[in-house]
PDB file of C-alpha atoms in Angstrom:
ATOM      1  CA  MET A 234      74.798-222.040 113.768  1.00 53.00           C
ATOM      2  CA  GLU A 235      71.725-220.137 112.641  1.00 86.00           C
ATOM      3  CA  ARG A 236      72.625-217.178 114.859  1.00 84.00           C
ATOM      4  CA  ILE A 237      76.047-216.906 113.211  1.00 84.00           C
ATOM      5  CA  VAL A 238      74.471-216.887 109.743  1.00 87.00           C
ATOM      6  CA  GLU A 239      72.041-214.189 110.856  1.00 91.00           C
ATOM      7  CA  GLN A 240      74.881-212.104 112.324  1.00 93.00           C
ATOM      8  CA  GLY A 241      76.839-212.501 109.100  1.00 92.00           C
ATOM      9  CA  LEU A 242      73.910-211.356 106.949  1.00 95.00           C
ATOM     10  CA  LEU A 243      73.200-208.368 109.175  1.00 96.00           C
ATOM     11  CA  TYR A 244      76.868-207.423 109.073  1.00 96.00           C
ATOM     12  CA  ASP A 245      77.030-207.840 105.289  1.00 96.00           C
ATOM     13  CA  PHE A 246      74.149-205.412 104.837  1.00 96.00           C
ATOM     14  CA  TYR A 247      74.758-202.912 107.628  1.00 97.00           C
ATOM     15  CA  GLY A 248      78.367-203.382 108.746  1.00 96.00           C
ATOM     16  CA  GLU A 249      79.551-200.243 106.990  1.00 97.00           C
ATOM     17  CA  LEU A 250      77.429-198.243 109.419  1.00 97.00           C
ATOM     18  CA  LEU A 251      79.662-199.340 112.313  1.00 97.00           C
ATOM     19  CA  THR A 252      82.900-197.588 113.263  1.00 97.00           C
ATOM     20  CA  GLU A 253      86.190-199.160 112.166  1.00 97.00           C
ATOM     21  CA  HIS A 254      86.871-200.317 115.732  1.00 95.00           C
ATOM     22  CA  GLN A 255      83.414-201.897 116.017  1.00 96.00           C
ATOM     23  CA  LYS A 256      83.835-203.596 112.640  1.00 97.00           C
ATOM     24  CA  LYS A 257      87.180-205.103 113.613  1.00 96.00           C
ATOM     25  CA  ILE A 258      85.872-206.485 116.906  1.00 95.00           C
ATOM     26  CA  TYR A 259      82.668-207.790 115.334  1.00 95.00           C
ATOM     27  CA  GLU A 260      84.520-209.448 112.434  1.00 95.00           C
ATOM     28  CA  ASP A 261      86.882-211.131 114.877  1.00 95.00           C
ATOM     29  CA  VAL A 262      83.936-212.614 116.779  1.00 93.00           C
ATOM     30  CA  VAL A 263      81.657-213.534 113.865  1.00 91.00           C
ATOM     31  CA  TYR A 264      84.005-214.303 110.972  1.00 91.00           C
ATOM     32  CA  ASN A 265      87.326-215.158 112.604  1.00 93.00           C
ATOM     33  CA  ASP A 266      85.758-217.077 115.519  1.00 90.00           C
ATOM     34  CA  LEU A 267      88.233-215.630 118.023  1.00 93.00           C
ATOM     35  CA  SER A 268      87.485-215.846 121.733  1.00 94.00           C
ATOM     36  CA  LEU A 269      86.588-212.736 123.688  1.00 95.00           C
ATOM     37  CA  SER A 270      89.871-213.091 125.596  1.00 95.00           C
ATOM     38  CA  GLU A 271      91.921-213.230 122.390  1.00 96.00           C
ATOM     39  CA  ILE A 272      90.176-210.160 120.992  1.00 96.00           C
ATOM     40  CA  ALA A 273      90.526-208.289 124.284  1.00 96.00           C
ATOM     41  CA  GLN A 274      94.255-208.991 124.466  1.00 95.00           C
ATOM     42  CA  GLU A 275      94.806-208.056 120.819  1.00 94.00           C
ATOM     43  CA  ASN A 276      92.928-204.755 121.180  1.00 93.00           C
ATOM     44  CA  GLY A 277      94.040-203.758 124.666  1.00 94.00           C
ATOM     45  CA  ILE A 278      90.563-203.800 126.178  1.00 94.00           C
ATOM     46  CA  SER A 279      88.834-206.005 128.725  1.00 95.00           C
ATOM     47  CA  ARG A 280      86.992-209.194 127.899  1.00 96.00           C
ATOM     48  CA  GLN A 281      83.837-207.541 129.266  1.00 96.00           C
ATOM     49  CA  GLY A 282      84.465-204.582 126.956  1.00 95.00           C
ATOM     50  CA  VAL A 283      84.555-206.912 123.954  1.00 96.00           C
ATOM     51  CA  HIS A 284      81.381-208.642 125.106  1.00 96.00           C
ATOM     52  CA  ASP A 285      79.570-205.317 125.577  1.00 97.00           C
ATOM     53  CA  MET A 286      80.699-204.051 122.186  1.00 96.00           C
ATOM     54  CA  VAL A 287      79.496-207.186 120.405  1.00 96.00           C
ATOM     55  CA  ARG A 288      76.126-206.912 122.162  1.00 97.00           C
ATOM     56  CA  ARG A 289      75.843-203.239 121.189  1.00 97.00           C
ATOM     57  CA  CYS A 290      76.769-204.041 117.590  1.00 97.00           C
ATOM     58  CA  ASN A 291      74.212-206.864 117.456  1.00 96.00           C
ATOM     59  CA  HIS A 292      71.585-204.489 118.806  1.00 97.00           C
ATOM     60  CA  MET A 293      72.497-201.754 116.326  1.00 97.00           C
ATOM     61  CA  LEU A 294      72.508-204.124 113.340  1.00 97.00           C
ATOM     62  CA  THR A 295      69.168-205.607 114.403  1.00 97.00           C
ATOM     63  CA  GLU A 296      67.681-202.130 114.771  1.00 97.00           C
ATOM     64  CA  TYR A 297      68.830-201.212 111.248  1.00 97.00           C
ATOM     65  CA  GLU A 298      67.144-204.371 109.938  1.00 97.00           C
ATOM     66  CA  ASN A 299      63.951-203.617 111.884  1.00 97.00           C
ATOM     67  CA  LYS A 300      63.777-200.232 110.191  1.00 97.00           C
ATOM     68  CA  LEU A 301      65.031-201.034 106.678  1.00 97.00           C
ATOM     69  CA  HIS A 302      64.194-204.736 106.154  1.00 96.00           C
ATOM     70  CA  LEU A 303      66.992-205.207 103.606  1.00 96.00           C
ATOM     71  CA  VAL A 304      67.939-208.704 104.778  1.00 95.00           C
ATOM     72  CA  GLU A 305      64.292-209.775 104.823  1.00 94.00           C
ATOM     73  CA  ARG A 306      63.797-208.523 101.266  1.00 93.00           C
ATOM     74  CA  PHE A 307      67.027-210.176 100.119  1.00 94.00           C
ATOM     75  CA  LEU A 308      65.937-213.521 101.577  1.00 93.00           C
ATOM     76  CA  LYS A 309      62.525-213.285  99.871  1.00 93.00           C
ATOM     77  CA  ILE A 310      64.152-212.537  96.519  1.00 93.00           C
ATOM     78  CA  ARG A 311      66.677-215.356  96.950  1.00 93.00           C
ATOM     79  CA  SER A 312      63.868-217.755  97.824  1.00 92.00           C
ATOM     80  CA  GLY A 313      61.962-216.763  94.679  1.00 91.00           C
ATOM     81  CA  VAL A 314      65.029-217.257  92.500  1.00 91.00           C
ATOM     82  CA  ASP A 315      65.687-220.641  94.130  1.00 92.00           C
ATOM     83  CA  GLU A 316      62.111-221.677  93.394  1.00 90.00           C
ATOM     84  CA  MET A 317      62.493-220.609  89.758  1.00 89.00           C
ATOM     85  CA  LYS A 318      65.646-222.686  89.505  1.00 88.00           C
ATOM     86  CA  HIS A 319      63.831-225.727  90.874  1.00 88.00           C
ATOM     87  CA  LEU A 320      60.938-225.112  88.505  1.00 86.00           C
ATOM     88  CA  SER A 321      63.328-225.075  85.549  1.00 84.00           C
ATOM     89  CA  GLU A 322      64.565-228.515  86.601  1.00 85.00           C
ATOM     90  CA  ASN A 323      61.079-229.955  87.240  1.00 81.00           C
ATOM     91  CA  THR A 324      59.991-232.499  84.621  1.00 79.00           C
ATOM     92  CA  GLU A 325      56.603-233.319  86.209  1.00 84.00           C
ATOM     93  CA  LEU A 326      54.898-229.972  85.588  1.00 82.00           C
ATOM     94  CA  THR A 327      53.619-228.747  82.238  1.00 84.00           C
ATOM     95  CA  LYS A 328      55.268-225.854  80.484  1.00 82.00           C
ATOM     96  CA  LYS A 329      52.156-223.751  81.124  1.00 85.00           C
ATOM     97  CA  GLU A 330      52.258-224.477  84.880  1.00 85.00           C
ATOM     98  CA  ILE A 331      55.948-223.637  85.075  1.00 84.00           C
ATOM     99  CA  LEU A 332      55.571-220.385  83.115  1.00 85.00           C
ATOM    100  CA  GLY A 333      52.596-219.354  85.248  1.00 88.00           C
ATOM    101  CA  ARG A 334      54.516-219.878  88.473  1.00 88.00           C
ATOM    102  CA  VAL A 335      57.662-218.193  87.105  1.00 86.00           C
ATOM    103  CA  ASN A 336      55.571-215.186  86.055  1.00 87.00           C
ATOM    104  CA  SER A 337      54.059-215.002  89.544  1.00 90.00           C
ATOM    105  CA  LEU A 338      57.489-215.235  91.161  1.00 89.00           C
ATOM    106  CA  CYS A 339      58.821-212.478  88.891  1.00 89.00           C
ATOM    107  CA  CYS A 340      56.000-210.195  89.970  1.00 88.00           C
ATOM    108  CA  GLU A 341      56.714-210.911  93.648  1.00 88.00           C
ATOM    109  CA  ILE A 342      60.425-210.205  93.164  1.00 88.00           C
ATOM    110  CA  LEU A 343      59.751-206.952  91.319  1.00 89.00           C
ATOM    111  CA  LYS A 344      57.546-205.807  94.219  1.00 86.00           C
ATOM    112  CA  GLU A 345      60.467-206.384  96.590  1.00 83.00           C
ATOM    113  CA  LEU A 346      62.769-204.284  94.453  1.00 79.00           C
TER     114      LEU A 346
END
């Protein structure tokens, strides 16, 4: 399951850099959960061709992430926001402790932007 989430995030950030044909095939595999045989038949290519294209797309999307780190930065920011949300619901900490941590998280998020 984790691999599918990762593929979805990579596609969300970098999918527009793929060709229309690559996007259609990749979406069918990742989002529509179609089998390689179904995709091959629908697109008039071999099952091996679909498999190779998905592997190439995965490689390309991973390479974009290795160079740009957009998904990594997004996940860090989301984590910081989640922590702030939990802090706002925490009744055990003092107001000063909460504000100190929120201020620290804001600084970390601003660095990512």
